[in-house]
Coordinates of C-alpha atoms in Angstrom, one line a residue:
M28 CA -0.2 9.6 -35.1
A29 CA 3.0 7.6 -35.6
V30 CA 4.4 6.5 -32.5
G31 CA 7.1 4.2 -33.2
G32 CA 10.3 5.5 -34.1
G33 CA 13.8 6.9 -32.5
G34 CA 15.2 9.6 -34.2
G35 CA 14.1 12.8 -34.4
G36 CA 14.5 16.1 -32.7
G37 CA 12.7 17.2 -29.6
G38 CA 12.3 13.7 -28.7
G39 CA 8.6 13.6 -29.8
G40 CA 8.7 9.9 -30.6
N41 CA 10.8 8.9 -27.4
E42 CA 8.1 10.3 -25.5
F43 CA 5.5 7.8 -25.9
Q44 CA 8.1 4.6 -25.8
P45 CA 7.0 2.4 -22.7
H46 CA 9.8 2.5 -19.7
P47 CA 12.5 -0.1 -20.4
V48 CA 12.8 -3.2 -18.0
K49 CA 15.6 -3.2 -15.7
E50 CA 17.0 -6.5 -14.4
Q51 CA 18.6 -4.0 -11.6
L52 CA 17.1 -1.3 -9.8
P53 CA 18.8 2.1 -10.9
G54 CA 18.7 5.2 -8.1
I55 CA 20.2 2.9 -5.8
D56 CA 23.2 5.0 -3.9
F57 CA 25.0 1.8 -2.7
C58 CA 24.4 -1.6 -3.8
V59 CA 24.7 -4.8 -2.4
S60 CA 28.3 -5.5 -2.3
S61 CA 29.2 -1.3 -1.4
S62 CA 29.1 0.7 1.5
P63 CA 28.8 4.2 2.6
A64 CA 31.6 5.6 4.9
W65 CA 31.6 4.4 8.7
P66 CA 29.9 7.4 10.0
E67 CA 27.0 7.1 8.0
A68 CA 26.8 3.4 7.5
I69 CA 26.5 3.0 11.8
L70 CA 23.8 5.7 12.3
L71 CA 21.7 3.6 9.0
G72 CA 22.8 0.5 10.9
F73 CA 21.3 2.0 14.3
Q74 CA 18.1 2.9 12.2
H75 CA 17.3 -0.6 10.8
Y76 CA 17.5 -1.7 15.0
L77 CA 14.7 0.9 15.6
V78 CA 12.8 -0.5 13.1
M79 CA 12.8 -3.9 13.5
I80 CA 12.7 -4.0 17.3
G81 CA 8.8 -2.8 16.7
T82 CA 8.0 -6.4 16.0
V83 CA 9.9 -8.0 18.7
V84 CA 8.0 -5.9 21.2
I85 CA 4.7 -6.6 19.6
I86 CA 5.3 -10.3 19.6
S87 CA 6.2 -10.4 23.2
T88 CA 3.7 -8.5 24.5
I89 CA 1.2 -11.1 23.1
I90 CA 2.6 -13.9 24.0
V91 CA 4.5 -13.7 27.2
P92 CA 1.3 -13.0 29.1
L93 CA -0.5 -15.5 27.8
M94 CA 2.7 -17.9 29.3
G95 CA 2.1 -16.5 32.9
G96 CA 5.1 -14.3 32.4
G97 CA 5.2 -10.4 34.0
N98 CA 7.1 -7.4 32.6
M99 CA 10.5 -8.9 33.7
E100 CA 9.9 -12.0 31.5
K101 CA 8.6 -9.8 29.3
A102 CA 11.9 -7.8 29.4
E103 CA 14.2 -10.9 28.9
V104 CA 12.5 -12.6 26.0
I105 CA 13.1 -9.2 24.4
N106 CA 16.4 -9.4 25.0
T107 CA 16.9 -12.7 24.5
F108 CA 15.3 -12.3 21.3
L109 CA 17.6 -9.1 20.3
F110 CA 20.5 -11.8 21.0
V111 CA 19.7 -14.2 18.7
A112 CA 18.7 -11.9 16.1
G113 CA 21.9 -10.2 16.3
I114 CA 23.5 -13.8 15.1
N115 CA 20.8 -14.6 13.2
T116 CA 21.1 -11.7 10.9
L117 CA 25.0 -12.0 10.7
L118 CA 24.8 -15.6 9.7
Q119 CA 22.3 -14.8 7.2
S120 CA 24.3 -11.7 5.9
L121 CA 27.4 -13.7 5.6
F122 CA 26.7 -17.4 4.8
G123 CA 22.9 -17.4 3.6
T124 CA 22.0 -15.2 0.8
R125 CA 24.3 -12.6 1.3
L126 CA 21.9 -9.9 0.9
P127 CA 21.3 -7.2 3.1
V128 CA 18.1 -8.8 5.1
V129 CA 17.7 -8.2 8.9
M130 CA 16.5 -11.4 10.8
G131 CA 13.4 -10.6 13.0
A132 CA 10.5 -11.7 14.5
S133 CA 7.7 -13.8 12.9
Y134 CA 3.6 -13.3 13.4
A135 CA 3.2 -16.7 11.9
F136 CA 4.5 -18.1 15.0
I137 CA 1.8 -16.6 17.1
I138 CA -1.0 -19.0 16.8
P139 CA 1.1 -22.3 17.4
I140 CA 2.3 -20.4 20.2
I141 CA -1.1 -19.8 21.6
S142 CA -2.4 -22.7 21.4
I143 CA 0.5 -24.4 23.5
S144 CA 0.2 -21.7 25.9
L145 CA -3.6 -22.0 26.2
S146 CA -3.0 -26.0 26.3
R147 CA -4.7 -27.7 29.5
R148 CA -1.3 -29.4 30.4
F149 CA -0.4 -26.5 32.0
N150 CA -3.2 -25.5 34.6
M151 CA -1.6 -27.8 36.8
Y152 CA 0.8 -25.0 37.8
V153 CA -0.5 -22.3 40.0
D154 CA 2.3 -20.1 40.4
P155 CA 2.5 -18.3 37.1
H156 CA 6.2 -17.9 36.7
Q157 CA 6.7 -21.4 37.0
R158 CA 4.0 -21.8 34.4
F159 CA 5.9 -19.7 32.2
R160 CA 8.9 -21.7 32.4
Q161 CA 7.2 -24.8 31.5
T162 CA 5.4 -23.3 28.5
M163 CA 8.5 -21.8 27.3
R164 CA 10.1 -25.2 27.4
A165 CA 7.3 -26.4 25.3
V166 CA 8.2 -23.6 22.8
Q167 CA 11.5 -24.1 22.6
G168 CA 11.3 -27.9 21.8
A169 CA 8.5 -27.2 19.1
L170 CA 11.1 -24.8 17.6
I171 CA 14.3 -26.9 18.0
L172 CA 12.5 -30.0 15.8
S173 CA 10.5 -27.6 13.1
S174 CA 13.6 -25.9 12.6
L175 CA 14.8 -29.5 10.8
L176 CA 12.1 -29.0 8.5
Q177 CA 13.9 -25.6 7.1
M178 CA 17.2 -27.2 6.9
V179 CA 15.9 -30.2 5.0
I180 CA 14.1 -28.0 2.6
G181 CA 17.2 -25.4 2.2
F182 CA 20.0 -27.6 2.4
F183 CA 18.8 -30.4 0.6
G184 CA 17.8 -28.0 -2.5
F185 CA 13.9 -28.8 -2.5
W186 CA 13.2 -25.2 -1.8
R187 CA 15.7 -24.9 -5.1
I188 CA 13.6 -26.7 -7.6
L189 CA 10.5 -25.1 -6.3
A190 CA 12.3 -21.6 -7.1
R191 CA 13.6 -22.7 -10.4
F192 CA 9.9 -22.5 -11.4
L193 CA 8.7 -19.1 -9.8
S194 CA 8.6 -16.9 -12.7
P195 CA 8.1 -12.9 -12.4
L196 CA 4.7 -13.5 -12.9
S197 CA 4.0 -15.8 -9.8
A198 CA 6.5 -13.5 -7.7
V199 CA 4.3 -10.5 -8.0
P200 CA 1.6 -12.0 -5.7
L201 CA 4.1 -13.1 -3.2
V202 CA 6.5 -10.0 -2.9
T203 CA 3.2 -7.6 -2.8
L204 CA 1.1 -9.7 0.0
T205 CA 4.7 -9.9 1.9
G206 CA 4.1 -6.3 2.2
L207 CA 0.0 -5.7 2.1
G208 CA -0.4 -9.0 4.7
L209 CA 0.6 -7.1 7.1
F210 CA -1.7 -4.1 6.6
V211 CA -3.4 -5.0 9.6
H212 CA -0.4 -4.0 11.5
G213 CA -0.6 -0.4 10.1
F214 CA -3.2 2.3 10.3
P215 CA -5.5 0.2 12.7
Q216 CA -2.2 0.2 15.0
L217 CA -1.8 3.8 14.4
A218 CA -5.1 4.9 15.2
N219 CA -4.9 3.6 18.8
C220 CA -3.3 6.5 19.5
I221 CA -4.1 8.8 17.1
E222 CA -2.5 12.3 18.2
V223 CA 1.2 10.1 18.5
G224 CA 0.8 8.1 15.3
L225 CA -1.0 10.4 12.3
P226 CA 2.3 13.4 13.5
E227 CA 4.8 10.3 13.1
L228 CA 3.4 9.0 9.7
I229 CA 3.1 12.8 8.3
I230 CA 6.2 13.8 9.5
L231 CA 8.1 10.8 7.9
I232 CA 6.4 11.8 4.5
I233 CA 7.6 14.9 4.8
L234 CA 11.2 14.3 5.6
S235 CA 11.6 11.2 3.3
Q236 CA 10.0 12.3 0.2
Y237 CA 9.1 16.3 0.1
I238 CA 12.3 17.5 1.4
P239 CA 14.8 15.8 -0.7
S240 CA 12.9 16.5 -3.6
M241 CA 13.0 20.2 -2.9
I242 CA 16.4 20.3 -1.8
K243 CA 18.5 18.8 -4.8
S244 CA 22.3 18.4 -2.5
D245 CA 23.9 15.5 -2.1
K246 CA 25.4 16.9 1.0
I247 CA 21.4 17.5 2.5
M248 CA 20.8 13.8 3.2
L249 CA 17.6 13.9 5.4
G250 CA 15.8 11.3 3.4
R251 CA 18.4 8.5 4.8
F252 CA 17.5 9.5 8.1
A253 CA 14.0 10.4 8.3
V254 CA 13.2 7.5 10.2
L255 CA 15.5 8.5 12.7
L256 CA 14.5 12.0 12.9
S257 CA 11.1 11.6 12.8
V258 CA 11.0 9.1 15.7
V259 CA 12.8 11.3 18.0
I260 CA 10.7 14.2 17.4
V261 CA 7.1 12.5 17.8
W262 CA 9.1 10.3 20.9
V263 CA 10.0 13.7 22.5
Y264 CA 6.3 15.2 21.7
A265 CA 4.7 11.9 23.6
V266 CA 6.6 12.5 26.2
I267 CA 5.8 15.8 26.6
L268 CA 1.9 14.9 26.8
T269 CA 3.0 12.1 29.0
V270 CA 4.2 14.7 31.6
A271 CA 2.0 17.4 31.2
G272 CA -0.7 14.9 32.0
A273 CA -2.5 14.6 28.6
Y274 CA -3.8 10.8 29.5
N275 CA -4.5 10.7 33.5
N276 CA -7.9 10.5 33.0
R277 CA -8.2 8.7 29.6
P278 CA -9.2 5.0 29.3
L279 CA -6.7 2.3 30.4
K280 CA -6.3 1.1 26.6
T281 CA -5.1 4.6 25.7
Q282 CA -3.2 5.0 27.8
I283 CA -1.1 1.8 27.4
S284 CA -0.9 3.0 23.8
C285 CA 0.0 6.1 23.9
R286 CA 2.0 7.0 27.3
T287 CA 5.7 6.6 27.1
D288 CA 5.8 5.2 31.2
R289 CA 3.4 2.2 30.5
S290 CA 5.5 -0.3 29.1
G291 CA 6.8 -1.5 32.5
L292 CA 10.3 -2.7 30.4
I293 CA 12.7 -0.2 31.7
S294 CA 12.4 -1.1 35.2
A295 CA 12.2 -4.9 34.8
S296 CA 15.0 -4.9 32.8
S297 CA 18.5 -5.6 34.3
W298 CA 21.2 -3.5 33.5
I299 CA 23.5 -6.2 32.3
R300 CA 22.1 -9.8 31.3
V301 CA 23.9 -12.2 28.6
P302 CA 21.1 -14.8 27.1
Y303 CA 22.1 -17.8 27.2
P304 CA 21.4 -21.5 25.7
F305 CA 18.1 -23.1 27.5
Q306 CA 17.9 -20.3 30.2
W307 CA 14.6 -21.2 31.0
G308 CA 15.3 -25.0 31.2
R309 CA 15.7 -28.1 29.1
P310 CA 13.2 -28.1 26.5
T311 CA 10.1 -30.7 26.5
F312 CA 8.5 -32.4 23.0
N313 CA 4.9 -32.4 21.8
A314 CA 4.1 -34.7 18.7
G315 CA 1.2 -32.1 18.2
D316 CA 2.9 -28.7 19.7
V317 CA 6.2 -29.7 16.8
F318 CA 3.3 -30.1 14.0
S319 CA 1.7 -27.0 14.3
M320 CA 5.1 -25.0 14.6
M321 CA 6.2 -26.3 11.3
G322 CA 2.9 -25.8 9.4
A323 CA 4.5 -21.6 10.8
A324 CA 8.2 -22.8 9.8
F325 CA 6.8 -23.4 6.3
V326 CA 5.3 -19.9 6.3
A327 CA 8.5 -18.5 7.5
I328 CA 9.8 -20.2 4.4
V329 CA 7.6 -18.6 2.3
E330 CA 7.4 -14.8 3.5
S331 CA 11.2 -14.9 3.9
T332 CA 11.1 -15.6 0.2
G333 CA 9.2 -12.8 -0.8
T334 CA 11.2 -10.5 1.4
F335 CA 14.5 -12.0 0.1
I336 CA 13.3 -10.9 -3.4
A337 CA 12.2 -7.1 -2.5
A338 CA 15.3 -6.9 -0.8
S339 CA 17.7 -8.1 -4.1
R340 CA 15.8 -5.6 -5.9
Y341 CA 16.3 -2.7 -3.3
G342 CA 20.0 -3.7 -3.3
S343 CA 20.2 -3.4 -6.8
A344 CA 21.2 -6.8 -7.0
T345 CA 20.1 -9.2 -10.1
H346 CA 17.5 -11.6 -9.4
I347 CA 18.2 -13.7 -6.6
P348 CA 19.4 -17.3 -7.9
P349 CA 17.4 -20.3 -6.9
S350 CA 20.1 -22.1 -5.1
V351 CA 20.9 -19.0 -2.8
I352 CA 17.6 -18.8 -1.8
S353 CA 17.5 -22.3 -0.8
R354 CA 20.3 -21.6 0.6
G355 CA 19.0 -18.9 2.9
V356 CA 16.3 -20.9 3.8
G357 CA 18.6 -23.4 5.0
W358 CA 20.1 -20.5 7.5
L359 CA 16.4 -19.8 8.4
G360 CA 16.6 -23.4 9.9
I361 CA 19.2 -22.4 11.8
G362 CA 17.8 -19.1 12.9
T363 CA 14.8 -21.1 14.1
L364 CA 16.9 -23.7 15.7
L365 CA 19.2 -21.0 17.7
D366 CA 15.6 -19.5 18.7
G367 CA 14.8 -22.4 20.2
I368 CA 18.0 -23.7 21.7
F369 CA 18.0 -19.6 23.4
G370 CA 14.1 -19.4 24.0
T371 CA 13.3 -16.5 22.4
G372 CA 9.8 -17.4 22.4
S373 CA 9.0 -17.3 18.5
G374 CA 10.4 -18.0 15.6
S375 CA 12.4 -15.8 13.0
T376 CA 11.6 -14.7 9.6
A377 CA 13.3 -12.0 7.2
S378 CA 12.1 -8.8 8.7
V379 CA 9.4 -7.4 5.7
E380 CA 9.9 -3.5 7.3
N381 CA 13.7 -3.4 7.0
A382 CA 13.5 -4.5 3.4
G383 CA 11.4 -1.6 3.0
L384 CA 13.9 0.9 4.5
L385 CA 16.5 -0.2 2.0
G386 CA 13.8 1.3 -0.6
L387 CA 13.3 4.2 1.6
T388 CA 17.0 5.3 2.3
R389 CA 18.1 3.8 -1.1
I390 CA 21.1 2.1 0.8
G391 CA 20.9 -1.6 -0.1
S392 CA 24.9 -2.4 1.8
R393 CA 25.3 -5.5 3.3
R394 CA 27.2 -3.8 5.7
V395 CA 24.9 -1.3 7.5
I396 CA 23.0 -4.6 8.4
Q397 CA 25.9 -6.1 9.7
I398 CA 26.4 -2.9 11.7
S399 CA 22.5 -3.3 13.0
A400 CA 23.2 -7.3 14.0
A401 CA 25.6 -5.5 16.5
F402 CA 23.6 -3.1 17.8
M403 CA 20.8 -5.8 18.2
L404 CA 24.1 -7.8 20.4
F405 CA 25.0 -4.8 22.4
F406 CA 21.4 -3.5 23.3
S407 CA 20.0 -6.9 24.3
V408 CA 23.1 -7.2 26.7
L409 CA 22.8 -3.9 28.1
G410 CA 19.1 -4.4 28.9
K411 CA 18.4 -1.0 30.2
F412 CA 19.3 0.9 27.4
G413 CA 17.6 -1.6 25.1
A414 CA 14.3 -1.0 27.0
I415 CA 14.7 2.3 26.7
L416 CA 14.2 2.3 22.9
A417 CA 11.6 -0.3 23.2
S418 CA 9.1 1.7 25.2
I419 CA 8.6 4.0 21.8
P420 CA 5.0 3.9 21.9
L421 CA 3.6 1.1 19.3
P422 CA 1.9 3.8 17.1
I423 CA 4.9 5.6 16.5
V424 CA 6.1 1.9 15.1
A425 CA 3.0 1.3 13.5
A426 CA 3.6 5.1 11.8
L427 CA 6.7 3.6 10.3
Y428 CA 5.0 0.3 9.1
C429 CA 2.6 2.4 6.7
V430 CA 5.6 3.5 4.8
L431 CA 7.9 0.5 4.6
F432 CA 5.4 -2.2 4.0
A433 CA 4.4 -0.2 1.5
Y434 CA 8.0 -0.1 -0.1
V435 CA 7.7 -3.9 -0.4
V436 CA 4.5 -4.0 -2.0
S437 CA 5.9 -1.3 -4.6
A438 CA 8.8 -4.0 -5.0
G439 CA 6.3 -7.0 -5.8
L440 CA 4.3 -4.6 -8.3
A441 CA 7.6 -3.7 -10.1
L442 CA 8.0 -7.3 -11.1
L443 CA 5.0 -6.5 -13.9
Q444 CA 7.8 -4.7 -16.3
F445 CA 9.0 -8.3 -16.8
C446 CA 5.3 -9.4 -17.6
N447 CA 3.2 -9.1 -20.9
L448 CA 0.2 -7.0 -18.7
N449 CA -1.8 -7.2 -22.5
S450 CA -2.1 -11.0 -21.7
F451 CA -5.8 -12.2 -20.5
R452 CA -3.7 -15.1 -18.7
T453 CA -1.7 -12.8 -17.0
K454 CA -4.5 -10.4 -15.6
F455 CA -6.5 -13.1 -14.6
I456 CA -3.3 -15.0 -12.3
I457 CA -2.3 -11.5 -11.2
G458 CA -6.0 -10.8 -10.4
F459 CA -7.4 -13.9 -8.9
A460 CA -3.9 -14.6 -6.3
L461 CA -4.0 -10.8 -5.1
F462 CA -7.9 -11.3 -4.4
M463 CA -7.6 -15.0 -2.8
G464 CA -4.5 -13.7 -1.0
L465 CA -6.6 -10.9 0.9
S466 CA -9.6 -13.0 1.0
V467 CA -8.9 -16.2 2.4
P468 CA -6.9 -15.1 5.2
Q469 CA -9.5 -12.7 5.7
Y470 CA -12.1 -15.4 6.0
F471 CA -10.0 -17.6 8.5
N472 CA -9.1 -14.7 10.7
E473 CA -12.6 -13.6 11.0
Y474 CA -14.3 -16.7 11.5
L475 CA -11.1 -17.3 14.4
L476 CA -12.2 -14.0 15.8
I477 CA -15.7 -14.8 16.0
S478 CA -15.7 -18.9 17.1
S479 CA -12.6 -18.7 19.2
R480 CA -11.5 -21.4 16.5
G481 CA -10.9 -21.3 13.0
P482 CA -12.8 -23.3 10.3
V483 CA -11.1 -26.5 10.0
H484 CA -11.8 -28.2 13.6
T485 CA -11.0 -31.8 13.5
R486 CA -10.1 -33.8 16.2
A487 CA -6.4 -33.2 15.9
T488 CA -5.6 -29.8 17.0
W489 CA -2.3 -29.9 15.3
F490 CA -3.9 -30.5 12.0
N491 CA -6.2 -27.4 12.5
N492 CA -3.4 -24.7 13.9
I493 CA -1.5 -26.0 10.6
M494 CA -4.3 -24.9 8.2
Q495 CA -5.3 -22.1 10.1
V496 CA -1.5 -20.5 9.9
I497 CA -1.1 -21.6 6.1
F498 CA -4.2 -19.3 5.3
S499 CA -4.1 -17.0 7.8
S500 CA -1.3 -15.6 5.6
P501 CA -1.9 -13.7 2.7
A502 CA 1.9 -14.6 0.9
T503 CA 1.3 -17.9 0.8
V504 CA -2.1 -18.3 -0.3
A505 CA -1.4 -15.7 -3.2
I506 CA 1.8 -18.1 -3.6
I507 CA -0.2 -21.3 -3.7
V508 CA -2.5 -20.1 -6.4
A509 CA -0.1 -18.1 -8.4
F510 CA 2.2 -20.8 -8.5
L511 CA 0.0 -23.4 -9.6
L512 CA -1.9 -21.4 -11.9
D513 CA 1.3 -20.1 -13.9
T514 CA 2.6 -23.7 -14.1
T515 CA -0.5 -25.6 -15.4
L516 CA -2.7 -23.0 -16.9
S517 CA -1.9 -22.7 -21.2
R518 CA 1.3 -24.8 -20.3
G519 CA 1.8 -25.9 -23.8
H520 CA 0.7 -21.9 -25.6
S521 CA 3.9 -20.6 -27.6
S522 CA 3.5 -17.4 -25.4
T523 CA 3.0 -18.5 -22.1
R524 CA 6.9 -18.4 -21.4
R525 CA 7.4 -14.8 -22.4
D526 CA 4.1 -13.6 -21.1
S527 CA 5.2 -14.8 -17.7
G528 CA 8.6 -13.2 -17.9
R529 CA 10.4 -16.5 -17.5
H530 CA 12.3 -15.3 -20.5
W531 CA 13.7 -12.4 -18.5
W532 CA 14.9 -14.9 -15.2
E533 CA 16.5 -17.8 -17.6
K534 CA 19.9 -16.7 -16.6
F535 CA 19.5 -16.7 -13.3
R536 CA 18.4 -20.5 -12.8
Y537 CA 21.9 -21.7 -12.0
F538 CA 24.3 -19.8 -10.0
N539 CA 27.0 -19.5 -12.9
Q540 CA 24.9 -18.5 -16.1
D541 CA 25.3 -15.1 -15.3
T542 CA 28.4 -13.7 -13.8
R543 CA 26.9 -10.8 -11.8
S544 CA 25.4 -13.9 -9.2
E545 CA 29.3 -14.0 -8.1
E546 CA 29.5 -10.4 -7.1
F547 CA 26.2 -10.1 -5.2
Y548 CA 26.1 -13.6 -3.7
A549 CA 29.5 -15.7 -3.4
L550 CA 29.9 -17.1 -0.3
P551 CA 33.1 -15.2 1.8
Y552 CA 36.5 -16.7 2.3
N553 CA 36.2 -18.9 -0.8
L554 CA 33.8 -21.0 0.4
N555 CA 32.1 -21.5 -2.7
R556 CA 34.9 -24.2 -3.2
F557 CA 33.5 -26.6 -0.5
F558 CA 29.8 -25.5 -0.8
P559 CA 29.0 -24.7 -4.5
S560 CA 26.1 -22.9 -5.6
F561 CA 24.1 -24.5 -8.5

């Protein structure tokens, strides 16, 4: 059978043609530089706010009790992080990568923060409130100094140099595991309250996938607001179960996961409170804490890079130039500095779940993300109203993650279109990097869970923490493996460049090589004249 040619009637030959490679993702309704009508944009911005708040609540729930804080401190930390996240998101969308990314809380910082919280030097404080403040000051000091690493790597162009060697082949494991590496926050957390989490997952899939495919109409946009609608439906259902007494005689863990009145945030929150710099007191500095936090800051750089690439795809932009990635990393450092100054309790990263929401809604608009930043600032000041939204049962949030993280995974796998999948070199690098990216963190996390310490246990606690943080991150392990193999294996072979897909991204290595970069990534107010991208 002849499988080639193009001409004939009925498209018999074309049926067997491979799908064409797309430098910009088709099917996106609004790209980075365009925006829907204001009413729709405001609703979409609120939806992004609703998605990002889950991670802030989860991380605050983990770290605040270890520091000695109660519900009041937890509510203040959440509101502070929302306030700073709003500022960081605006800065990143205006002066950083210019992509539609939300700057949210990072799981990478949890290990060094726990290490600081459990430090013996805080055992002298009997009063839990005083212990909380002293611990928070230590975390602030570590965040402030670790932010210098991100700013130096970003603004001085070191990340730009590395990013120029990044090919589609090595980017596949990075982006894929930026989403897939968070699988523990999906169904395992959903299953903590299956009667609430599973209906949320099912309703979300029906509203976002099945109904839009059955109803072909531009006027009915259920897919764009599927997250908002499904959360409202299941939240009301969870309230009914709580009021009806369905959990009255259930175990405490079940009540905490399922009930809508157990978070304690609403009663502990102030009506109006504006977070301000150094609200917990003057930061303290400890060299070991700083080095530990620098490991987390490096992981945040890597994971944010994966999210930036996913957001550029779902924003229907061209591939993000290395100079723009480096600029974004520099502003990530400024965000971490603000985290330390205001005392958010954790560092920042580009939100993976919000990048997935770009794919779900097919709205990659920068303006929508800036509107969501306005919601963060608004609800962080009006504490009671923000606390109501923050008290959504976490299994509902986990159900959203099952879908949203999956979109980031698919954004990574979609980069395979640029690679030669018939090359055994390509097969090995992709397969090995993905496998090690899942296997190595699993070993480090299991070891920590069983032994209460990581597999690297020298006398230097800060070094142990750095190793634990880096090798507990699937995306970081994957990019280390993929990057090293891609730049060293069969480097001199004539087909290596094309097999890795480097020729597709060659035109984006420098900012001015492709005219489309100006549309998506140029700084506003003609600032490129003073801060040119190379």
